[in-house]
PDB file of C-alpha atoms in Angstrom:
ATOM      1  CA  UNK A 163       0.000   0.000   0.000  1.00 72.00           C
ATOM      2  CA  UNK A 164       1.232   3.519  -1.107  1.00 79.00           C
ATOM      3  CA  UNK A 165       1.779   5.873   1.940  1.00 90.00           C
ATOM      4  CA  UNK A 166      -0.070   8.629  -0.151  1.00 94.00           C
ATOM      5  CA  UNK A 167      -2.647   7.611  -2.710  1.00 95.00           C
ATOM      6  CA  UNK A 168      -4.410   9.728  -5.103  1.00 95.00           C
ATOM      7  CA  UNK A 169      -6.104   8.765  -8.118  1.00 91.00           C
ATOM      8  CA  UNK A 170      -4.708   9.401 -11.466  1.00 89.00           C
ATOM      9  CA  UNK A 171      -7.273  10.302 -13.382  1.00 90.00           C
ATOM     10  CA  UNK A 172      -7.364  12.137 -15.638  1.00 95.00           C
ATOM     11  CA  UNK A 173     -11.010  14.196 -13.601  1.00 96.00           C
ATOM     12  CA  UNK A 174     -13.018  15.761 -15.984  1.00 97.00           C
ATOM     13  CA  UNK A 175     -15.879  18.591 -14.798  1.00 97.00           C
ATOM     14  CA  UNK A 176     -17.692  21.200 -17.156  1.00 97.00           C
ATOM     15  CA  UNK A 177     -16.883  24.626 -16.270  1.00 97.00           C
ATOM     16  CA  UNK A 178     -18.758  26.141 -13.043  1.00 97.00           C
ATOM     17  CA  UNK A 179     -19.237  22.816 -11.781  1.00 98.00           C
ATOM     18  CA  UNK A 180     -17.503  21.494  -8.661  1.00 98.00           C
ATOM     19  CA  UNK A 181     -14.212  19.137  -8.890  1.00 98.00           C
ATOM     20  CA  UNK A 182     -13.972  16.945  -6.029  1.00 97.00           C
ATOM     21  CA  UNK A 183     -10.208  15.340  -5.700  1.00 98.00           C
ATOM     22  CA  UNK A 184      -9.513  12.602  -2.941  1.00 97.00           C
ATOM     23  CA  UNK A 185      -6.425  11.012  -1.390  1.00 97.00           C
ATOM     24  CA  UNK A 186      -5.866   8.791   1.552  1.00 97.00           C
ATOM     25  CA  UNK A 187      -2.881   7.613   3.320  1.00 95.00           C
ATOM     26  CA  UNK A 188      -1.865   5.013   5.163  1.00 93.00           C
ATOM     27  CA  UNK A 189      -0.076   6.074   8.892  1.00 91.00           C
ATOM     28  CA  UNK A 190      -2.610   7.123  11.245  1.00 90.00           C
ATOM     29  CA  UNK A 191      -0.446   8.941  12.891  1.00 87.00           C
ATOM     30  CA  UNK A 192      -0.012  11.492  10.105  1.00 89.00           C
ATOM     31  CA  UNK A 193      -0.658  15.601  11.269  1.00 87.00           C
ATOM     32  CA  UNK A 194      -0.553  17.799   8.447  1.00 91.00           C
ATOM     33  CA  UNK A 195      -2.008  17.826   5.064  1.00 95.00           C
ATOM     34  CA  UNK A 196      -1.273  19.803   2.219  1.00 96.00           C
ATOM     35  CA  UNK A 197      -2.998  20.752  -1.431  1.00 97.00           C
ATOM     36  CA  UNK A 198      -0.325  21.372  -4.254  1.00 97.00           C
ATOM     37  CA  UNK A 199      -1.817  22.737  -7.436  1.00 98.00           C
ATOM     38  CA  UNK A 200       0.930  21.797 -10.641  1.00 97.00           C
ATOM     39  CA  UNK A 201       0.347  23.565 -13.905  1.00 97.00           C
ATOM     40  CA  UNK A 202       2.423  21.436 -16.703  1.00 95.00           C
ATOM     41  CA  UNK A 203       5.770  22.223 -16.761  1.00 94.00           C
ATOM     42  CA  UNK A 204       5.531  24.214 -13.740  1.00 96.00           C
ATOM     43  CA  UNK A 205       6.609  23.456 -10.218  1.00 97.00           C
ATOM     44  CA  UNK A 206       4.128  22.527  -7.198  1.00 97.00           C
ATOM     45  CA  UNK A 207       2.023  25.641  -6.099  1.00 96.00           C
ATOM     46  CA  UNK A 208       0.988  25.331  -2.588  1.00 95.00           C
ATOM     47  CA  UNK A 209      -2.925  26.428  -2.204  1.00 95.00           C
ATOM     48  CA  UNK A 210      -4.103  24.823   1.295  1.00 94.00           C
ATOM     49  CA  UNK A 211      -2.698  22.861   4.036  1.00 94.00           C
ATOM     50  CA  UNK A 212      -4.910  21.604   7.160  1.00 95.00           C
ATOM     51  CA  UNK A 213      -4.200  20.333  10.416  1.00 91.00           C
ATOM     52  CA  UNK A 214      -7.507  19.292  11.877  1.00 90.00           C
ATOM     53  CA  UNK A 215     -10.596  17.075  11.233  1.00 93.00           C
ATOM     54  CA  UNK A 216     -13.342  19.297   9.754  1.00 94.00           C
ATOM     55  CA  UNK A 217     -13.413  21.876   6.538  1.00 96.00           C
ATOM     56  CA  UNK A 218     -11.440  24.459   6.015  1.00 96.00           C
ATOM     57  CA  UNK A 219     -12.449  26.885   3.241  1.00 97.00           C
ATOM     58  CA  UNK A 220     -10.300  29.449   1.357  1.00 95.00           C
ATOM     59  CA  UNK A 221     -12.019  31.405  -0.953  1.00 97.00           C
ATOM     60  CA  UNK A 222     -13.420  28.706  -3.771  1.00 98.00           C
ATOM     61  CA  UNK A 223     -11.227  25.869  -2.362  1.00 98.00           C
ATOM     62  CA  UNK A 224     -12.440  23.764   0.236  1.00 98.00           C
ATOM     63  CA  UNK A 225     -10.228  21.281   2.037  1.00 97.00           C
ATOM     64  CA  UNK A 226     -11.763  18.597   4.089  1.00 97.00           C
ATOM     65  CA  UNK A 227      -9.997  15.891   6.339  1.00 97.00           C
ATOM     66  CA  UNK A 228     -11.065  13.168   8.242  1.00 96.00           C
ATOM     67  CA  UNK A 229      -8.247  11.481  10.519  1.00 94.00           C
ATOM     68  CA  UNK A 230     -10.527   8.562  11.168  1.00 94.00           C
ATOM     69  CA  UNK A 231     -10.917   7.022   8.034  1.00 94.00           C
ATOM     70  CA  UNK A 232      -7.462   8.651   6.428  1.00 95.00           C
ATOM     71  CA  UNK A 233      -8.656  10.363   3.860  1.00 95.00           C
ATOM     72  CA  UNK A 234      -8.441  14.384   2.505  1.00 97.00           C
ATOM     73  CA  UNK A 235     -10.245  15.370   0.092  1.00 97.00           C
ATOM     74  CA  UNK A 236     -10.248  19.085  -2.290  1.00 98.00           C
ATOM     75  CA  UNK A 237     -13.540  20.473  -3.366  1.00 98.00           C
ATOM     76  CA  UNK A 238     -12.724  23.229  -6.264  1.00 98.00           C
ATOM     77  CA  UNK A 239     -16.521  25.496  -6.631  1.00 98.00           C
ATOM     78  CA  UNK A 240     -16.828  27.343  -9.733  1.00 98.00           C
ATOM     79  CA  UNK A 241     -14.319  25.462 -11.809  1.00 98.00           C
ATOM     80  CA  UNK A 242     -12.764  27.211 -14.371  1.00 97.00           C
ATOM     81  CA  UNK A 243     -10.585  26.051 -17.000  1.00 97.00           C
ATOM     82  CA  UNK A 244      -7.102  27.625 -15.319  1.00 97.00           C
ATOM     83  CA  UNK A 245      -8.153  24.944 -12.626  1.00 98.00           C
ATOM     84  CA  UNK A 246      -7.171  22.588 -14.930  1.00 98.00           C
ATOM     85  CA  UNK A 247      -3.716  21.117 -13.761  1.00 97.00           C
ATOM     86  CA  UNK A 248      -2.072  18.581 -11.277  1.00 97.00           C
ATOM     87  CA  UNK A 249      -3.066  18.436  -7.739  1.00 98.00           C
ATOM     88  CA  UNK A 250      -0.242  16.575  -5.607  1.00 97.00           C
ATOM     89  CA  UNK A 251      -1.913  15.841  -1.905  1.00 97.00           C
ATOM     90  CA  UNK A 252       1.042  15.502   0.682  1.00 96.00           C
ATOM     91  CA  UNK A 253       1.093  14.519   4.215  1.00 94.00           C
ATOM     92  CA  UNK A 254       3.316  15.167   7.025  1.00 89.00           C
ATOM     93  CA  UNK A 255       3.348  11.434   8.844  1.00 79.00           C
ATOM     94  CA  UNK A 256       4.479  11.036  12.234  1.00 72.00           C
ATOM     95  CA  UNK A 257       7.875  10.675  13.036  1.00 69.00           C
ATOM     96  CA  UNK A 258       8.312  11.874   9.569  1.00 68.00           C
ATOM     97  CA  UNK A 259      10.170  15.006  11.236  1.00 70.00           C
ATOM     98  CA  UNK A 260      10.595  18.020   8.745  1.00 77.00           C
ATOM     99  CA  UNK A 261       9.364  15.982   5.658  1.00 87.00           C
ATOM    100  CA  UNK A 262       6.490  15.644   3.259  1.00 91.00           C
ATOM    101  CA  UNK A 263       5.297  12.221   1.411  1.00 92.00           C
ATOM    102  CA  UNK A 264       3.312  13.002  -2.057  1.00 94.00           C
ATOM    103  CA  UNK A 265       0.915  11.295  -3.749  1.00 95.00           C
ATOM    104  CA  UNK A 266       1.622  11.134  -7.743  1.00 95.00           C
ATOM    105  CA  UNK A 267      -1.475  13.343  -8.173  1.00 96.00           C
ATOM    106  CA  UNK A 268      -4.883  13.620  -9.935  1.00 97.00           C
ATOM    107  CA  UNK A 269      -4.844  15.370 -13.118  1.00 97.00           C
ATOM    108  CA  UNK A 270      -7.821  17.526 -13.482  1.00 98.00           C
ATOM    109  CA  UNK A 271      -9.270  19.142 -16.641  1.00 98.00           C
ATOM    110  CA  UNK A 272     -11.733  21.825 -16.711  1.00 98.00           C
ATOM    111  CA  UNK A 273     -14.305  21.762 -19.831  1.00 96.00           C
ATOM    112  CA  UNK A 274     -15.863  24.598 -21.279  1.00 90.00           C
TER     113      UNK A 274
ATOM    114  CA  UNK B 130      11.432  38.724  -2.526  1.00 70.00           C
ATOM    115  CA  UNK B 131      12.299  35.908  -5.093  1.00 83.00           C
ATOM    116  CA  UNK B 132      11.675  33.079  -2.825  1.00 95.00           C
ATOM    117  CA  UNK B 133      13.376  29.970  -3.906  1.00 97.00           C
ATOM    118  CA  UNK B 134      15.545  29.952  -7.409  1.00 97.00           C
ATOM    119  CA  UNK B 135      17.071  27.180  -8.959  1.00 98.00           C
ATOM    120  CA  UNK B 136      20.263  27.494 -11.669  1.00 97.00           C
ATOM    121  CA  UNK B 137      20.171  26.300 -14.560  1.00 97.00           C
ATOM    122  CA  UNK B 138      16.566  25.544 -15.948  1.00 97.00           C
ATOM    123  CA  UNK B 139      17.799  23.206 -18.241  1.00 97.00           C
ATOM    124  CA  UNK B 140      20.889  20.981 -18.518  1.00 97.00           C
ATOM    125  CA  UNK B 141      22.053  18.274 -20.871  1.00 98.00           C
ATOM    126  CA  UNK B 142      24.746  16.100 -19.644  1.00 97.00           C
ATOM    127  CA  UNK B 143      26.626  13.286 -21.202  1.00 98.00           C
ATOM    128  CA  UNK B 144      26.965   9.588 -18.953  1.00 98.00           C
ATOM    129  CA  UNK B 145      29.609  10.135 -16.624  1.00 97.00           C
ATOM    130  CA  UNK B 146      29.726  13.622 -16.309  1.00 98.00           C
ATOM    131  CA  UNK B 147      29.516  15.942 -13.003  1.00 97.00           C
ATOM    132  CA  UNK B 148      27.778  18.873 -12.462  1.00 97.00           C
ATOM    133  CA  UNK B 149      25.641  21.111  -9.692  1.00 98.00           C
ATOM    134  CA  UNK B 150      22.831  22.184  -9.331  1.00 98.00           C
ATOM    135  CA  UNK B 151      21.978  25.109  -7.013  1.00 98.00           C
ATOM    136  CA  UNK B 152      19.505  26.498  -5.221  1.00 98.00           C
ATOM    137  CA  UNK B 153      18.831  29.870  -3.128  1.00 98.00           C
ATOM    138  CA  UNK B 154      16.170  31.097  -0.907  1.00 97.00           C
ATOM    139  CA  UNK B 155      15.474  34.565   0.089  1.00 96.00           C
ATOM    140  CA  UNK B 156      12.918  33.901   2.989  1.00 94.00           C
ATOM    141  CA  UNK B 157      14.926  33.062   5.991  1.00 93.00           C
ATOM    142  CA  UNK B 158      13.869  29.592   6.157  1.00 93.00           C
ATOM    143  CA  UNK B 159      16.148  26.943   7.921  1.00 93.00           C
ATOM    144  CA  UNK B 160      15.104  23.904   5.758  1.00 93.00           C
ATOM    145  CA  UNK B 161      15.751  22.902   2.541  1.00 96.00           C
ATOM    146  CA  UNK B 162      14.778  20.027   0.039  1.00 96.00           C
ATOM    147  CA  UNK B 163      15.603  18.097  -3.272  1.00 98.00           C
ATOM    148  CA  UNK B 164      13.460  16.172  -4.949  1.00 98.00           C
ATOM    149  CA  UNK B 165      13.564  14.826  -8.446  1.00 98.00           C
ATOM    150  CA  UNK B 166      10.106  14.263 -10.728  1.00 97.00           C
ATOM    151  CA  UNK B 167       9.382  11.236 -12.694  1.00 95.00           C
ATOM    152  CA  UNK B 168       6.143  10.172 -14.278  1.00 88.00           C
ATOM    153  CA  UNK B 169       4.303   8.203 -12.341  1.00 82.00           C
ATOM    154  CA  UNK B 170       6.241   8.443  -9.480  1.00 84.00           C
ATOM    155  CA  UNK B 171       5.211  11.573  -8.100  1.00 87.00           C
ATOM    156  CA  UNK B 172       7.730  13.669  -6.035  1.00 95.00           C
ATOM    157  CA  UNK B 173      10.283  11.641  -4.242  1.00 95.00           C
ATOM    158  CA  UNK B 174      12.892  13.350  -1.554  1.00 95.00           C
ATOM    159  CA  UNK B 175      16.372  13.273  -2.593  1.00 97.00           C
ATOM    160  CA  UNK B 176      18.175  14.986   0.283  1.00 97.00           C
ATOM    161  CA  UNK B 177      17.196  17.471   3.172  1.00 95.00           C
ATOM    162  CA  UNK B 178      18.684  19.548   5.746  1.00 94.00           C
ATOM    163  CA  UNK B 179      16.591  20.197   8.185  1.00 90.00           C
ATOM    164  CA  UNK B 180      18.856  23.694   9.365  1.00 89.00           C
ATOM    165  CA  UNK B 181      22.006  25.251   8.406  1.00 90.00           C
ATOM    166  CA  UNK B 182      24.519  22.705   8.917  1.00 89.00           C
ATOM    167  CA  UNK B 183      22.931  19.283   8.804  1.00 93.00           C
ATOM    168  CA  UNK B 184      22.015  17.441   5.959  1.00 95.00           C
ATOM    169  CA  UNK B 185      20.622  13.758   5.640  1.00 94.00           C
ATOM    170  CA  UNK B 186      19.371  11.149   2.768  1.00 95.00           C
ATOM    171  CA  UNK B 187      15.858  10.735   1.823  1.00 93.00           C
ATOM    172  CA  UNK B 188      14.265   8.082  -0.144  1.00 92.00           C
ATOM    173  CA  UNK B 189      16.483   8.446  -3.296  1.00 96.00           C
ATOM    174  CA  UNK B 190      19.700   9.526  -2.520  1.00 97.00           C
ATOM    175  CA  UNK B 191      22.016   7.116  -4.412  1.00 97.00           C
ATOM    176  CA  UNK B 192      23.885   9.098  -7.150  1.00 97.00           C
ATOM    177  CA  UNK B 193      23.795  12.429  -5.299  1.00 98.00           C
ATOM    178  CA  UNK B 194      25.916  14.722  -2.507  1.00 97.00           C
ATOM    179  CA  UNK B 195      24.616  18.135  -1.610  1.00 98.00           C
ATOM    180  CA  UNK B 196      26.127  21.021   0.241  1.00 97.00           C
ATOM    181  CA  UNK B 197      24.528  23.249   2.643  1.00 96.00           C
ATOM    182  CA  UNK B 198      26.226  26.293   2.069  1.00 89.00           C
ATOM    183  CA  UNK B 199      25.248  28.793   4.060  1.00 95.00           C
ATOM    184  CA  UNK B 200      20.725  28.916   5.494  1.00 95.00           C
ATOM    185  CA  UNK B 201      20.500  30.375   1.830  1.00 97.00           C
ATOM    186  CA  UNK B 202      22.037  28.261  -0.602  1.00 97.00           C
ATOM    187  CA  UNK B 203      22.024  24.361  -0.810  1.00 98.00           C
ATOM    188  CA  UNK B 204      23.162  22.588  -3.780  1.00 98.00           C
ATOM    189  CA  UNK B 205      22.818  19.525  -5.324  1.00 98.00           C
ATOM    190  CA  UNK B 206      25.789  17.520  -6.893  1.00 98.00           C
ATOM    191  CA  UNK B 207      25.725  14.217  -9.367  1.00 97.00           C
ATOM    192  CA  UNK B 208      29.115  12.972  -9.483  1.00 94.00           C
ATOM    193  CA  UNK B 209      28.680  11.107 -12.756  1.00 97.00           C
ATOM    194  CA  UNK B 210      25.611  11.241 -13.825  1.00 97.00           C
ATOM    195  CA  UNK B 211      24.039   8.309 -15.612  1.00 98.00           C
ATOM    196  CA  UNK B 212      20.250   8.169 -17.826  1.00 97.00           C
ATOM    197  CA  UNK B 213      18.592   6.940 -14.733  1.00 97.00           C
ATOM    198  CA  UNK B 214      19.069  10.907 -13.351  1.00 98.00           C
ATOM    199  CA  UNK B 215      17.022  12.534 -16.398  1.00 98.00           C
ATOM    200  CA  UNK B 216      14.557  13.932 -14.406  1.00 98.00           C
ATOM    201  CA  UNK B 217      12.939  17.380 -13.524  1.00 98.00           C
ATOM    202  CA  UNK B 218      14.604  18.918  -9.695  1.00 98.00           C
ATOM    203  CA  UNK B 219      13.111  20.923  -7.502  1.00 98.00           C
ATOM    204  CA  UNK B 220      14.538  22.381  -4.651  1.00 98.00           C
ATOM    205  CA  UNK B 221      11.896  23.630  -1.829  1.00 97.00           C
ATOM    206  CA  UNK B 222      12.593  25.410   1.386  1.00 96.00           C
ATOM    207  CA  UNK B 223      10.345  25.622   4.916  1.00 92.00           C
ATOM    208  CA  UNK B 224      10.655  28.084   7.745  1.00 86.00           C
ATOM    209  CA  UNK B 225      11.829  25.119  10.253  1.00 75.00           C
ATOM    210  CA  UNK B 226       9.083  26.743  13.069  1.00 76.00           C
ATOM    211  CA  UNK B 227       7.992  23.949  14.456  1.00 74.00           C
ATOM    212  CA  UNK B 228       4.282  22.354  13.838  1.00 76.00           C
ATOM    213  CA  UNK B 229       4.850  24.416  10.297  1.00 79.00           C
ATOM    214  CA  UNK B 230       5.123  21.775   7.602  1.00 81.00           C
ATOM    215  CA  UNK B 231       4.384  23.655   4.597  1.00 89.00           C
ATOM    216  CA  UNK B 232       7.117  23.584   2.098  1.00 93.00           C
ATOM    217  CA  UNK B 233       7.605  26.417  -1.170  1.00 95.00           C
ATOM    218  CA  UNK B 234       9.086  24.987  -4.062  1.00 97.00           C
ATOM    219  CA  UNK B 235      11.338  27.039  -6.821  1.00 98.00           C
ATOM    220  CA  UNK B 236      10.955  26.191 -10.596  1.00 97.00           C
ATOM    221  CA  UNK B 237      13.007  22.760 -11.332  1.00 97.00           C
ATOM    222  CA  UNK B 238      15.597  22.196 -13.350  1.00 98.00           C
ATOM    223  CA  UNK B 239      15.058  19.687 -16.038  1.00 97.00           C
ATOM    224  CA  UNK B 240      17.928  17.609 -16.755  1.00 98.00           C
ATOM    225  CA  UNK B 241      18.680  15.254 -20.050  1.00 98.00           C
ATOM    226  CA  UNK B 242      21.025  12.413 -19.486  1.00 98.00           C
ATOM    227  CA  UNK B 243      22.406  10.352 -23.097  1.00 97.00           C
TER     228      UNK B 243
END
């Protein structure tokens, strides 16, 4: 079992519709959680992080975690078509110290 | 306020050959990171150094050395590089505050082996 799992996709959502992108992991113990955004070509764009169980909403990004069953999930409202890129989910497990495990990431594209 | 920059942006090397790649942060972080990009494999963690003067391996660290510098710079050597290192690098850098995890990556360099 990966430590970080995300599904490949590729996602596909129409314009102003809402992208939901998952990822679970594997060590219980993990504390921190973290949304990467990567255009093609481009390097990893950080656009949420969360540390608790619960939602945590920045402007029409949405990220939701749930220790419990190990999962974090990204809920894009509104999609537009420059939402269309890479999203890496990485974790911060315990005992991990100062590092970051990523997923491979879910490719999303944005239809008009 | 550049944040984190990475030299060169591209680089074709031939088997065998050495070269470094460097990185610089202008945010007063103590950590630092290298990871290399592959498809399908997602980011994987090269080397680290968790503050200025330590460094240690990470899940791929065969092939490579790095130097920490100075807490701004920290490089990233390949001794003699062979086709398995094509790959895009990025170096990323964290404040080091502890319970802050977030990491802020600079623009890769993408690297050609033959």
């Amino acid at each position: 079992q990966k430590e970080v799992e995300q599904n490949s996709g590729p996602l596909s959502v129409p314009e102003g519709a809402i992208a939901s992108l998952n990822c679970t992991y594997s060590d219980r113990g993990s504390q921190s959680f973290f949304w990467y955004r990567q255009y093609s070509g481009k390097s990893p764009e950080l656009i949420m992080f969360i540390y608790s169980n619960g939602d945590k909403e920045d402007g029409r990004f949405t990220a939701q975690l749930n220790k419990a069953s190990q999962y974090v999930s990204l809920l894009i409202r509104d999609s537009q078509p420059s939402d269309s890129a890479t999203y890496l989910c990485a974790v911060n497990r315990a005992g991990g110290g100062n590092k970051l495990t990523f997923g491979t990431g879910t490719q999303l594209k944005v239809e008009l | 306020n550049a944040g984190v920059t990475q030299t060169p942006k591209f680089q074709v090397l031939k088997t065998g050959q050495s070269m470094t790649l460097q990185c610089a942060q202008d945010m007063n972080h103590n950590s630092m990171y290298w990871y290399r990009q592959d498809p399908g494999m997602g980011l994987r963690l090269i080397y680290y150094s968790a503050s200025e003067g330590t460094t240690d391996k990470g899940e791929v660290p065969n092939g490579y050395n790095v130097s920490r510098l100075n807490k701004r710079e920290f490089s990233l050597r390949l001794e003699s590089a062979a086709p398995s290192q094509t790959s895009v690098y990025f170096c990323a850098s964290r404040t080091g505050t502890s319970g802050i995890y977030e990491q802020y990556f600079g623009p890769g360099t993408r690297l050609t082996v033959t």
